[in-house]
Tab-separated table of C-alpha atoms in Angstrom:
chain	number	residue	atom	x	y	z
D	3	UNK	CA	-42.073	-6.118	-5.332
D	4	UNK	CA	-41.834	-2.664	-3.848
D	5	UNK	CA	-40.952	-1.939	-0.251
D	6	UNK	CA	-43.849	-3.277	1.819
D	7	UNK	CA	-43.910	-0.281	4.172
D	8	UNK	CA	-44.354	2.193	1.354
D	9	UNK	CA	-45.551	0.562	-1.835
D	10	UNK	CA	-45.417	3.773	-3.851
D	11	UNK	CA	-41.741	4.458	-3.114
D	12	UNK	CA	-38.857	3.778	-5.421
D	13	UNK	CA	-37.270	0.365	-4.816
D	14	UNK	CA	-34.695	0.177	-2.037
D	15	UNK	CA	-31.578	-1.518	-3.336
D	16	UNK	CA	-28.986	-2.673	-0.836
D	17	UNK	CA	-25.366	-2.479	-1.947
D	18	UNK	CA	-23.039	-4.827	-0.106
D	19	UNK	CA	-20.406	-2.395	1.237
D	20	UNK	CA	-17.842	-4.675	2.830
D	21	UNK	CA	-15.115	-3.809	0.314
D	22	UNK	CA	-14.833	-2.729	-3.330
D	23	UNK	CA	-16.681	-0.407	-5.719
D	24	UNK	CA	-19.923	-0.056	-3.778
D	25	UNK	CA	-20.089	3.736	-4.136
D	26	UNK	CA	-20.077	3.526	-7.945
D	27	UNK	CA	-23.018	1.110	-7.864
D	28	UNK	CA	-24.939	3.427	-5.556
D	29	UNK	CA	-24.322	6.320	-7.933
D	30	UNK	CA	-25.513	4.324	-10.952
D	31	UNK	CA	-28.600	2.968	-9.172
D	32	UNK	CA	-29.589	6.401	-7.881
D	33	UNK	CA	-29.249	7.854	-11.391
D	34	UNK	CA	-31.713	5.151	-12.463
D	35	UNK	CA	-34.180	6.295	-9.802
D	36	UNK	CA	-33.595	3.718	-7.059
D	37	UNK	CA	-32.967	4.377	-3.387
D	38	UNK	CA	-29.843	2.700	-2.053
D	39	UNK	CA	-28.584	1.484	1.285
D	40	UNK	CA	-25.080	0.291	2.184
D	41	UNK	CA	-25.144	-3.162	3.763
D	42	UNK	CA	-22.419	-4.152	6.218
D	43	UNK	CA	-24.420	-5.802	9.010
D	44	UNK	CA	-27.172	-8.370	8.976
D	45	UNK	CA	-29.970	-6.051	10.141
D	46	UNK	CA	-29.324	-3.800	7.119
D	47	UNK	CA	-30.764	-6.546	4.874
D	48	UNK	CA	-34.253	-6.017	6.290
D	49	UNK	CA	-36.771	-4.458	3.931
D	50	UNK	CA	-34.653	-4.505	0.787
D	51	UNK	CA	-36.227	-4.889	-2.656
D	52	UNK	CA	-32.937	-5.977	-4.229
D	53	UNK	CA	-29.227	-6.366	-3.527
D	54	UNK	CA	-26.048	-5.566	-5.479
D	55	UNK	CA	-22.763	-7.340	-4.794
D	56	UNK	CA	-20.031	-5.067	-6.194
D	57	UNK	CA	-16.621	-5.736	-7.633
D	58	UNK	CA	-13.759	-5.983	-5.181
D	59	UNK	CA	-11.629	-8.858	-3.949
D	60	UNK	CA	-13.938	-11.869	-3.761
D	61	UNK	CA	-11.768	-13.577	-1.106
D	62	UNK	CA	-12.005	-10.487	1.125
D	63	UNK	CA	-15.741	-10.029	0.528
D	64	UNK	CA	-16.398	-13.744	1.141
D	65	UNK	CA	-14.478	-13.785	4.427
D	66	UNK	CA	-16.212	-10.664	5.690
D	67	UNK	CA	-19.627	-12.096	4.697
D	68	UNK	CA	-18.868	-15.134	6.868
D	69	UNK	CA	-17.490	-13.087	9.795
D	70	UNK	CA	-20.537	-10.835	9.877
D	71	UNK	CA	-23.143	-13.551	9.419
D	72	UNK	CA	-24.230	-12.280	5.991
D	73	UNK	CA	-23.575	-15.336	3.858
D	74	UNK	CA	-26.500	-17.459	5.062
D	75	UNK	CA	-29.142	-14.687	5.094
D	76	UNK	CA	-28.153	-13.422	1.634
D	77	UNK	CA	-28.229	-16.991	0.313
D	78	UNK	CA	-31.682	-17.414	1.810
D	79	UNK	CA	-32.982	-14.158	0.333
D	80	UNK	CA	-31.583	-14.967	-3.108
D	81	UNK	CA	-33.236	-18.412	-3.021
D	82	UNK	CA	-36.527	-16.846	-1.989
D	83	UNK	CA	-36.387	-14.673	-5.105
D	84	UNK	CA	-34.759	-11.390	-4.014
D	85	UNK	CA	-33.196	-9.869	-7.157
D	86	UNK	CA	-29.399	-9.866	-6.805
D	87	UNK	CA	-26.924	-8.295	-9.246
D	88	UNK	CA	-23.257	-9.278	-8.934
D	89	UNK	CA	-20.386	-7.712	-10.868
D	90	UNK	CA	-16.914	-9.296	-11.137
D	91	UNK	CA	-16.296	-10.390	-7.526
D	92	UNK	CA	-20.095	-10.356	-7.217
D	93	UNK	CA	-20.342	-12.919	-10.029
D	94	UNK	CA	-17.816	-15.089	-8.168
D	95	UNK	CA	-19.849	-14.782	-4.946
D	96	UNK	CA	-23.095	-15.819	-6.699
D	97	UNK	CA	-21.484	-18.845	-8.346
D	98	UNK	CA	-22.112	-22.429	-7.359
D	99	UNK	CA	-18.470	-23.301	-7.788
D	100	UNK	CA	-15.065	-21.803	-8.617
D	101	UNK	CA	-12.289	-23.506	-10.550
D	102	UNK	CA	-9.421	-24.009	-8.058
D	103	UNK	CA	-9.318	-22.575	-4.596
D	104	UNK	CA	-11.894	-22.838	-1.879
D	105	UNK	CA	-13.558	-19.689	-0.683
D	106	UNK	CA	-16.977	-18.961	0.766
D	107	UNK	CA	-19.610	-18.672	-2.001
D	108	UNK	CA	-23.349	-18.038	-2.014
D	109	UNK	CA	-23.842	-21.022	-4.352
D	110	UNK	CA	-27.108	-19.674	-5.730
D	111	UNK	CA	-26.351	-19.485	-9.465
D	112	UNK	CA	-25.765	-22.588	-11.558
D	113	UNK	CA	-22.445	-21.410	-12.917
D	114	UNK	CA	-18.863	-22.498	-12.454
D	115	UNK	CA	-16.521	-19.513	-12.527
D	116	UNK	CA	-12.790	-19.155	-13.141
D	117	UNK	CA	-11.285	-16.318	-11.106
D	118	UNK	CA	-8.750	-13.934	-12.715
D	119	UNK	CA	-9.429	-15.887	-15.885
D	120	UNK	CA	-8.220	-13.191	-18.279
D	121	UNK	CA	-4.906	-12.830	-16.416
D	122	UNK	CA	-3.247	-10.381	-14.075
D	123	UNK	CA	-3.715	-6.612	-14.100
D	124	UNK	CA	-1.421	-6.050	-17.126
D	125	UNK	CA	-4.039	-8.013	-19.115
D	126	UNK	CA	-7.016	-6.021	-17.823
D	127	UNK	CA	-8.842	-4.493	-20.793
D	128	UNK	CA	-11.734	-2.564	-22.250
D	129	UNK	CA	-13.763	-3.811	-25.177
D	130	UNK	CA	-17.195	-3.162	-26.700
D	131	UNK	CA	-19.544	-6.079	-25.953
D	132	UNK	CA	-22.605	-7.295	-27.801
D	133	UNK	CA	-25.446	-7.465	-25.273
D	134	UNK	CA	-28.637	-8.108	-27.266
D	135	UNK	CA	-30.832	-8.257	-24.139
D	136	UNK	CA	-30.331	-4.504	-23.661
D	137	UNK	CA	-32.292	-1.823	-25.516
D	138	UNK	CA	-30.633	0.454	-28.049
D	139	UNK	CA	-28.601	-2.152	-29.841
D	140	UNK	CA	-25.274	-0.352	-29.443
D	141	UNK	CA	-22.425	-2.312	-27.827
D	142	UNK	CA	-21.923	-2.097	-24.068
D	143	UNK	CA	-18.573	-0.713	-22.808
D	144	UNK	CA	-16.977	-3.774	-21.187
D	145	UNK	CA	-14.419	-2.917	-18.491
D	146	UNK	CA	-12.626	-6.091	-17.402
D	147	UNK	CA	-10.299	-5.863	-14.387
D	148	UNK	CA	-8.564	-9.103	-13.354
D	149	UNK	CA	-11.901	-10.463	-14.461
D	150	UNK	CA	-13.416	-13.928	-14.086
D	151	UNK	CA	-15.310	-15.759	-16.790
D	152	UNK	CA	-18.084	-18.352	-16.682
D	153	UNK	CA	-16.552	-21.733	-17.352
D	154	UNK	CA	-19.784	-23.749	-17.271
D	155	UNK	CA	-23.444	-22.850	-16.939
D	156	UNK	CA	-26.458	-24.962	-15.986
D	157	UNK	CA	-29.611	-25.300	-18.119
D	158	UNK	CA	-31.484	-22.612	-16.176
D	159	UNK	CA	-28.874	-19.963	-16.970
D	160	UNK	CA	-29.356	-17.522	-19.837
D	161	UNK	CA	-26.012	-16.293	-21.200
D	162	UNK	CA	-26.268	-12.614	-22.120
D	163	UNK	CA	-22.813	-11.788	-23.490
D	164	UNK	CA	-19.500	-13.374	-24.284
D	165	UNK	CA	-15.965	-12.256	-25.066
D	166	UNK	CA	-13.707	-14.417	-27.243
D	167	UNK	CA	-16.104	-17.300	-26.737
D	168	UNK	CA	-16.171	-16.993	-22.951
D	169	UNK	CA	-19.497	-16.132	-21.281
D	170	UNK	CA	-19.158	-12.895	-19.297
D	171	UNK	CA	-22.763	-11.995	-18.456
D	172	UNK	CA	-25.641	-14.206	-17.366
D	173	UNK	CA	-29.084	-14.254	-15.873
D	174	UNK	CA	-30.877	-16.947	-13.929
D	175	UNK	CA	-34.364	-15.879	-12.838
D	176	UNK	CA	-33.881	-13.179	-10.202
D	177	UNK	CA	-30.078	-13.291	-10.448
D	178	UNK	CA	-27.967	-11.162	-12.794
D	179	UNK	CA	-24.184	-11.315	-13.039
D	180	UNK	CA	-21.409	-9.798	-15.132
D	181	UNK	CA	-17.662	-10.420	-15.207
D	182	UNK	CA	-17.130	-6.750	-16.124
D	183	UNK	CA	-17.850	-3.439	-14.385
D	184	UNK	CA	-20.856	-1.459	-15.669
D	185	UNK	CA	-20.527	0.718	-12.542
D	186	UNK	CA	-17.252	2.161	-13.875
D	187	UNK	CA	-18.949	3.455	-17.032
D	188	UNK	CA	-21.654	6.039	-17.774
D	189	UNK	CA	-23.819	3.417	-19.501
D	190	UNK	CA	-26.753	2.748	-17.177
D	191	UNK	CA	-28.523	0.134	-19.304
D	192	UNK	CA	-27.507	-2.854	-17.169
D	193	UNK	CA	-28.566	-1.143	-13.942
D	194	UNK	CA	-31.871	-0.235	-15.632
D	195	UNK	CA	-32.222	-3.833	-16.826
D	196	UNK	CA	-31.711	-5.000	-13.226
D	197	UNK	CA	-34.252	-2.528	-11.853
D	198	UNK	CA	-36.747	-3.842	-14.449
D	199	UNK	CA	-36.245	-7.306	-12.915
D	200	UNK	CA	-36.941	-5.762	-9.514
D	201	UNK	CA	-40.146	-4.008	-10.555
D	202	UNK	CA	-41.467	-7.017	-12.477
D	203	UNK	CA	-41.510	-9.170	-9.362
F	27	UNK	CA	-16.428	-5.907	-31.852
F	28	UNK	CA	-12.883	-7.178	-31.463
F	29	UNK	CA	-11.304	-3.883	-30.414
F	30	UNK	CA	-9.436	-4.574	-27.157
F	31	UNK	CA	-7.549	-1.883	-25.234
F	32	UNK	CA	-5.195	-2.739	-22.397
F	33	UNK	CA	-3.479	-0.374	-19.963
F	34	UNK	CA	-6.133	2.346	-20.237
F	35	UNK	CA	-6.464	4.820	-17.374
F	36	UNK	CA	-9.914	3.343	-16.742
F	37	UNK	CA	-8.598	-0.177	-16.069
F	38	UNK	CA	-5.585	1.164	-14.141
F	39	UNK	CA	-7.631	3.415	-11.863
F	40	UNK	CA	-10.402	0.794	-11.906
F	41	UNK	CA	-8.297	-1.757	-10.039
F	42	UNK	CA	-7.745	0.827	-7.281
F	43	UNK	CA	-11.539	1.288	-7.179
F	44	UNK	CA	-11.868	-2.454	-6.541
F	45	UNK	CA	-9.400	-2.247	-3.637
F	46	UNK	CA	-11.414	0.460	-1.861
F	47	UNK	CA	-12.439	-0.170	1.707
F	48	UNK	CA	-9.678	-2.738	1.918
F	49	UNK	CA	-6.306	-3.259	3.557
F	50	UNK	CA	-3.074	-3.716	1.584
F	51	UNK	CA	-0.460	-5.489	3.670
F	52	UNK	CA	3.347	-5.537	3.381
F	53	UNK	CA	4.688	-9.103	3.191
F	54	UNK	CA	8.214	-10.441	2.803
F	55	UNK	CA	7.614	-14.098	1.894
F	56	UNK	CA	5.003	-16.617	0.747
F	57	UNK	CA	4.099	-17.573	4.311
F	58	UNK	CA	3.308	-13.996	5.276
F	59	UNK	CA	1.407	-13.500	2.001
F	60	UNK	CA	-0.844	-16.448	2.825
F	61	UNK	CA	-1.446	-15.114	6.349
F	62	UNK	CA	-2.362	-11.722	4.845
F	63	UNK	CA	-4.759	-13.270	2.317
F	64	UNK	CA	-6.337	-15.414	5.026
F	65	UNK	CA	-6.755	-12.301	7.205
F	66	UNK	CA	-8.741	-10.697	4.366
F	67	UNK	CA	-6.166	-8.358	2.781
F	68	UNK	CA	-7.426	-7.019	-0.576
F	69	UNK	CA	-3.819	-6.997	-1.896
F	70	UNK	CA	-0.270	-7.521	-0.681
F	71	UNK	CA	2.893	-5.479	-1.172
F	72	UNK	CA	5.849	-7.788	-1.867
F	73	UNK	CA	9.011	-6.564	-0.122
F	74	UNK	CA	12.387	-7.883	1.013
F	75	UNK	CA	12.268	-5.851	4.203
F	76	UNK	CA	9.391	-3.994	5.846
F	77	UNK	CA	9.916	-0.233	6.302
F	78	UNK	CA	10.871	-0.445	9.998
F	79	UNK	CA	13.729	-2.810	9.087
F	80	UNK	CA	14.787	-0.606	6.174
F	81	UNK	CA	14.872	2.288	8.619
F	82	UNK	CA	16.887	0.289	11.166
F	83	UNK	CA	19.312	-1.249	8.665
F	84	UNK	CA	20.159	1.941	6.759
F	85	UNK	CA	22.011	1.708	3.431
F	86	UNK	CA	20.428	1.834	-0.027
F	87	UNK	CA	16.997	0.213	-0.266
F	88	UNK	CA	16.145	-1.141	-3.745
F	89	UNK	CA	13.490	-3.123	-5.606
F	90	UNK	CA	13.010	-6.668	-4.251
F	91	UNK	CA	14.607	-9.738	-5.820
F	92	UNK	CA	12.268	-10.918	-8.631
F	93	UNK	CA	12.441	-14.441	-7.192
F	94	UNK	CA	10.907	-13.155	-3.974
F	95	UNK	CA	8.112	-11.431	-5.880
F	96	UNK	CA	7.359	-14.556	-7.941
F	97	UNK	CA	7.235	-16.655	-4.787
F	98	UNK	CA	4.605	-14.313	-3.371
F	99	UNK	CA	2.634	-14.195	-6.663
F	100	UNK	CA	2.452	-17.972	-6.631
F	101	UNK	CA	1.294	-18.084	-3.011
F	102	UNK	CA	-1.847	-15.920	-3.318
F	103	UNK	CA	-4.659	-15.061	-5.746
F	104	UNK	CA	-5.190	-11.470	-4.529
F	105	UNK	CA	-3.326	-8.656	-6.349
F	106	UNK	CA	0.420	-8.415	-5.701
F	107	UNK	CA	2.081	-4.998	-5.648
F	108	UNK	CA	5.800	-4.213	-5.515
F	109	UNK	CA	7.936	-1.140	-4.960
F	110	UNK	CA	10.293	0.627	-7.366
F	111	UNK	CA	12.619	3.461	-6.392
F	112	UNK	CA	11.464	6.994	-7.231
F	113	UNK	CA	12.582	7.741	-10.799
F	114	UNK	CA	13.960	4.219	-11.384
F	115	UNK	CA	12.044	3.375	-14.554
F	116	UNK	CA	14.107	0.249	-15.206
F	117	UNK	CA	13.076	-1.270	-11.896
F	118	UNK	CA	9.523	-0.457	-13.014
F	119	UNK	CA	10.111	-2.154	-16.387
F	120	UNK	CA	11.305	-5.260	-14.547
F	121	UNK	CA	8.269	-5.232	-12.249
F	122	UNK	CA	5.991	-4.890	-15.281
F	123	UNK	CA	7.735	-7.849	-16.919
F	124	UNK	CA	7.021	-9.825	-13.729
F	125	UNK	CA	3.343	-8.852	-14.166
F	126	UNK	CA	2.910	-7.359	-10.715
F	127	UNK	CA	-0.574	-5.865	-10.429
F	128	UNK	CA	0.492	-2.422	-9.155
F	129	UNK	CA	3.848	-0.643	-8.825
F	130	UNK	CA	4.415	1.586	-5.807
F	131	UNK	CA	6.926	4.288	-6.810
F	132	UNK	CA	7.937	4.570	-3.212
F	133	UNK	CA	9.825	6.960	-0.976
F	134	UNK	CA	10.414	4.002	1.350
F	135	UNK	CA	13.153	2.912	-1.073
F	136	UNK	CA	16.166	5.134	-1.758
F	137	UNK	CA	15.345	7.535	-4.617
F	138	UNK	CA	17.170	6.940	-7.917
F	139	UNK	CA	16.440	10.369	-9.421
F	140	UNK	CA	16.264	13.540	-7.371
F	141	UNK	CA	14.514	15.595	-10.060
F	142	UNK	CA	12.209	13.300	-12.015
F	143	UNK	CA	9.658	10.700	-11.133
F	144	UNK	CA	8.902	7.805	-13.492
F	145	UNK	CA	6.848	8.679	-16.587
F	146	UNK	CA	4.060	6.330	-15.655
F	147	UNK	CA	2.147	6.836	-18.919
F	148	UNK	CA	4.764	4.587	-20.562
F	149	UNK	CA	3.527	1.540	-18.646
F	150	UNK	CA	0.613	-0.886	-18.911
F	151	UNK	CA	0.807	-1.729	-15.216
F	152	UNK	CA	-0.721	0.935	-12.941
F	153	UNK	CA	1.219	2.959	-10.360
F	154	UNK	CA	0.445	4.182	-6.864
F	155	UNK	CA	2.475	7.133	-5.518
F	156	UNK	CA	2.791	8.835	-2.149
F	157	UNK	CA	1.873	12.437	-1.425
F	158	UNK	CA	1.994	14.774	1.550
F	159	UNK	CA	-0.225	17.459	0.008
F	160	UNK	CA	-2.581	18.108	-2.896
F	161	UNK	CA	0.057	19.576	-5.203
F	162	UNK	CA	2.247	16.507	-4.893
F	163	UNK	CA	-0.739	14.212	-5.476
F	164	UNK	CA	-1.701	16.084	-8.655
F	165	UNK	CA	1.877	16.125	-9.957
F	166	UNK	CA	1.986	12.333	-9.591
F	167	UNK	CA	-1.386	11.980	-11.329
F	168	UNK	CA	-0.158	14.179	-14.185
F	169	UNK	CA	2.760	11.738	-14.565
F	170	UNK	CA	0.240	8.890	-14.871
F	171	UNK	CA	-0.296	7.628	-11.313
F	172	UNK	CA	-3.633	5.759	-11.104
F	173	UNK	CA	-3.825	5.750	-7.311
F	174	UNK	CA	-2.512	7.985	-4.515
F	175	UNK	CA	-1.622	7.210	-0.928
F	176	UNK	CA	-0.702	9.667	1.767
F	177	UNK	CA	2.922	9.090	2.705
F	178	UNK	CA	2.714	9.292	6.474
F	179	UNK	CA	6.010	8.263	7.996
F	180	UNK	CA	6.671	4.633	7.111
F	181	UNK	CA	8.152	2.203	9.610
F	182	UNK	CA	7.318	4.257	12.694
F	183	UNK	CA	4.036	2.747	13.900
F	184	UNK	CA	3.080	6.371	14.529
F	185	UNK	CA	-0.026	7.567	12.708
F	186	UNK	CA	0.535	11.299	13.269
F	187	UNK	CA	2.091	12.027	9.860
F	188	UNK	CA	-0.559	10.023	7.979
F	189	UNK	CA	-3.197	12.133	9.735
F	190	UNK	CA	-1.354	15.341	8.877
F	191	UNK	CA	-1.106	14.423	5.189
F	192	UNK	CA	-4.720	13.292	4.860
F	193	UNK	CA	-6.010	16.403	6.600
F	194	UNK	CA	-3.776	18.599	4.432
F	195	UNK	CA	-4.968	17.070	1.166
F	196	UNK	CA	-8.628	17.243	2.161
F	197	UNK	CA	-8.342	20.829	3.429
F	198	UNK	CA	-6.679	21.879	0.173
F	199	UNK	CA	-9.435	20.174	-1.828
F	200	UNK	CA	-12.081	22.020	0.193
F	201	UNK	CA	-10.304	25.327	-0.456
F	202	UNK	CA	-10.347	24.702	-4.206
F	203	UNK	CA	-14.062	23.934	-4.236
F	204	UNK	CA	-14.736	27.375	-2.736
F	205	UNK	CA	-12.743	29.304	-5.354
F	206	UNK	CA	-14.093	30.985	-8.433
F	207	UNK	CA	-12.583	30.171	-11.802
F	208	UNK	CA	-10.314	33.245	-11.826
F	209	UNK	CA	-8.641	32.124	-8.600
F	210	UNK	CA	-7.794	28.654	-9.877
F	211	UNK	CA	-4.914	29.901	-12.072
F	212	UNK	CA	-3.063	31.202	-9.041
F	213	UNK	CA	-4.017	28.132	-7.012
F	214	UNK	CA	-2.509	25.886	-9.687
F	215	UNK	CA	0.684	27.940	-9.623
F	216	UNK	CA	0.912	27.741	-5.848
F	217	UNK	CA	0.139	24.014	-5.790
F	218	UNK	CA	2.682	23.521	-8.619
F	219	UNK	CA	0.087	21.329	-10.315
F	220	UNK	CA	-1.431	21.287	-13.819
F	221	UNK	CA	-4.366	23.691	-14.213
F	222	UNK	CA	-6.573	21.039	-15.824
F	223	UNK	CA	-6.296	18.770	-12.782
F	224	UNK	CA	-6.786	21.673	-10.371
F	225	UNK	CA	-9.998	22.599	-12.229
F	226	UNK	CA	-11.196	18.999	-12.096
F	227	UNK	CA	-10.652	18.816	-8.327
F	228	UNK	CA	-12.379	22.182	-7.784
F	229	UNK	CA	-15.388	20.942	-9.728
F	230	UNK	CA	-15.620	17.443	-8.240
F	231	UNK	CA	-14.388	17.998	-4.688
F	232	UNK	CA	-12.118	14.970	-4.688
F	233	UNK	CA	-8.976	13.568	-6.275
F	234	UNK	CA	-9.495	12.110	-9.753
F	235	UNK	CA	-8.112	8.758	-8.519
F	236	UNK	CA	-8.544	6.696	-5.349
F	237	UNK	CA	-6.698	7.959	-2.251
F	238	UNK	CA	-5.513	5.482	0.393
F	239	UNK	CA	-3.673	6.175	3.626
F	240	UNK	CA	-0.245	4.798	4.492
F	241	UNK	CA	2.737	5.304	6.744
F	242	UNK	CA	2.607	4.498	10.449
F	243	UNK	CA	-0.725	2.682	10.873
F	244	UNK	CA	-0.464	-0.015	13.547
F	245	UNK	CA	-3.893	-0.662	15.078
F	246	UNK	CA	-7.531	-1.214	14.014
F	247	UNK	CA	-8.302	2.190	15.517
F	248	UNK	CA	-5.593	3.784	13.338
F	249	UNK	CA	-7.186	2.263	10.229
F	250	UNK	CA	-10.678	3.444	11.222
F	251	UNK	CA	-9.309	6.913	12.059
F	252	UNK	CA	-7.845	7.270	8.580
F	253	UNK	CA	-11.065	6.003	6.974
F	254	UNK	CA	-13.147	8.482	8.976
F	255	UNK	CA	-10.764	11.224	7.857
F	256	UNK	CA	-11.560	10.320	4.257
F	257	UNK	CA	-9.088	7.610	3.250
F	258	UNK	CA	-10.636	5.141	0.793
F	259	UNK	CA	-8.563	2.240	2.124
F	260	UNK	CA	-5.295	1.673	3.981
F	261	UNK	CA	-1.802	0.299	3.522
F	262	UNK	CA	-0.313	-1.347	6.596
F	263	UNK	CA	3.417	-1.999	6.415
F	264	UNK	CA	5.446	-2.924	9.450
F	265	UNK	CA	2.348	-2.662	11.664
F	266	UNK	CA	1.161	-6.216	11.030
F	267	UNK	CA	4.192	-8.478	10.787
F	268	UNK	CA	6.143	-6.549	13.454
F	269	UNK	CA	3.346	-7.124	15.962
F	270	UNK	CA	2.918	-10.000	18.399
F	271	UNK	CA	0.093	-11.784	16.548
F	272	UNK	CA	0.072	-10.808	12.833
F	273	UNK	CA	-2.856	-13.079	11.831
F	274	UNK	CA	-5.194	-11.715	14.496
F	275	UNK	CA	-4.070	-8.111	14.027
F	276	UNK	CA	-4.371	-8.350	10.247
F	277	UNK	CA	-7.934	-9.663	10.483
F	278	UNK	CA	-8.853	-7.003	13.043
F	279	UNK	CA	-7.517	-4.209	10.830
F	280	UNK	CA	-9.473	-5.580	7.836
F	281	UNK	CA	-12.679	-5.549	9.895
F	282	UNK	CA	-11.898	-2.048	11.173
F	283	UNK	CA	-11.460	-0.751	7.614
F	284	UNK	CA	-14.914	-2.092	6.651
F	285	UNK	CA	-16.749	-1.100	9.837
F	286	UNK	CA	-14.828	2.130	10.387
F	287	UNK	CA	-17.971	3.983	11.480
F	288	UNK	CA	-19.142	1.321	13.917
F	289	UNK	CA	-17.500	1.824	17.371
F	290	UNK	CA	-19.124	-1.347	18.705
F	291	UNK	CA	-17.307	-3.428	16.078
F	292	UNK	CA	-14.099	-1.435	16.595
F	293	UNK	CA	-14.180	-2.136	20.331
F	294	UNK	CA	-14.626	-5.842	19.733
F	295	UNK	CA	-11.900	-6.220	17.098
F	296	UNK	CA	-9.409	-4.124	19.113
F	297	UNK	CA	-9.630	-6.519	22.056
F	298	UNK	CA	-6.813	-8.902	23.009
F	299	UNK	CA	-4.541	-8.465	19.985
F	300	UNK	CA	-1.296	-8.620	21.978
F	301	UNK	CA	1.259	-5.871	21.659
F	302	UNK	CA	1.436	-3.643	18.593
F	303	UNK	CA	4.771	-2.898	16.960
F	304	UNK	CA	7.031	-0.684	19.047
F	305	UNK	CA	6.576	2.831	17.723
F	306	UNK	CA	8.860	5.775	17.095
F	307	UNK	CA	8.282	9.354	18.187
F	308	UNK	CA	8.670	11.516	15.055
F	309	UNK	CA	10.720	14.145	16.931
F	310	UNK	CA	13.311	11.522	17.854
F	311	UNK	CA	13.932	10.511	14.245
F	312	UNK	CA	15.483	13.803	13.184
F	313	UNK	CA	14.284	15.761	10.198
F	314	UNK	CA	17.057	14.503	7.909
F	315	UNK	CA	15.880	10.927	8.470
F	316	UNK	CA	12.240	11.502	7.576
F	317	UNK	CA	11.250	9.426	4.559
F	318	UNK	CA	8.269	11.614	3.632
F	319	UNK	CA	10.518	14.359	2.236
F	320	UNK	CA	11.742	12.074	-0.548
F	321	UNK	CA	9.873	12.841	-3.777
F	322	UNK	CA	9.242	16.222	-5.383
């Protein structure tokens, strides 16, 4: 679904800009031909064709989403079918549940997520990942920073990649999520993949 | 497919990218750490004493007791940073063994080496270092720092030095972007910084790593001021837990860092916070007592 006001325009992708690596997502999306808009207040959600929830600290992002009345509207939009792409903290925000701890979540994706699952920063790592859903066939550069993993996934969830047996990328209908940070690499295939979801609506 | 690399510059600098737009708060115990996390801090700095107390107490300021750092690590799930003395690579080794998420090689502690900073390439854990100008920032990056913060003047509650340092760094970056290639050799010599990094900055118009602001921030308006001046996030030390209502002030500063361009939000979050920490006029401190001149 393109922007209703101007159906011929490139899709307008909101990037939640409360905290974290929102600028890197904007850069990647713009390289892929999308228009972007930083979202900090509720009215900035109006007219979006898609939304990205970036990496950052999920506790901080969750609290600020509650304080600024963004949690409910984003949940509503995601349930109505707005394409949403979450990376790292964004995956945590999309999840239905986290292992340990209670923090505000969107609860739109049927996954249970373990935060900081691969350990503290000294265990943060890079590794090539097999991601067969992407074109080209070459491995995707996986950048994992205090990353979560998917502990359990519901039947509607398609697992796209795993590392050491742990699912680290998934799709459920209009929702896409990764435990790693494509926005910190020059590989645009995941952002392109997301924009294909947007244009196929 | 099983090739795994840890401690790469990309994951070190990448964590700083994830902290952007956020507030890193100094805390001295588990209780304060939980208040900071609840207020929305994106990380905490584990300390035995906040800078204003270090300044008041005098004496040699060292790395915190590991027990204190562990206590704070157990209390929160957000990243935990800790400070090592400038040049004290053994304190840094200990902090890495404790698995802190970032080491601040900090002028707030008493320097251990008056010629050399820590060779930060030797570590898996990333480092943040202070700088008062572009040359100092690039020297730290050449030693392996994955994040920079302006030094400001810690423990004063006075933002004037943080402003000076941020403006200086940004003005020097702008100068480089206007130079032709021939002029960059001399610029590198004058900045006392590696030519490769000077060229990178001239080409890209920014530091190669994230740049936060620190040293003297005490109010939501201070945080928003530094963000509007180009800081990518802020450290708040004494400013939160030396104020009347740390929980409310911490939350307000977090909101100000996110909505730094939105005066309506800034007006609301600045309201009714009680008194800020008592501040210090820089002129009254005396030049020999300024912390920002530590580091070389």
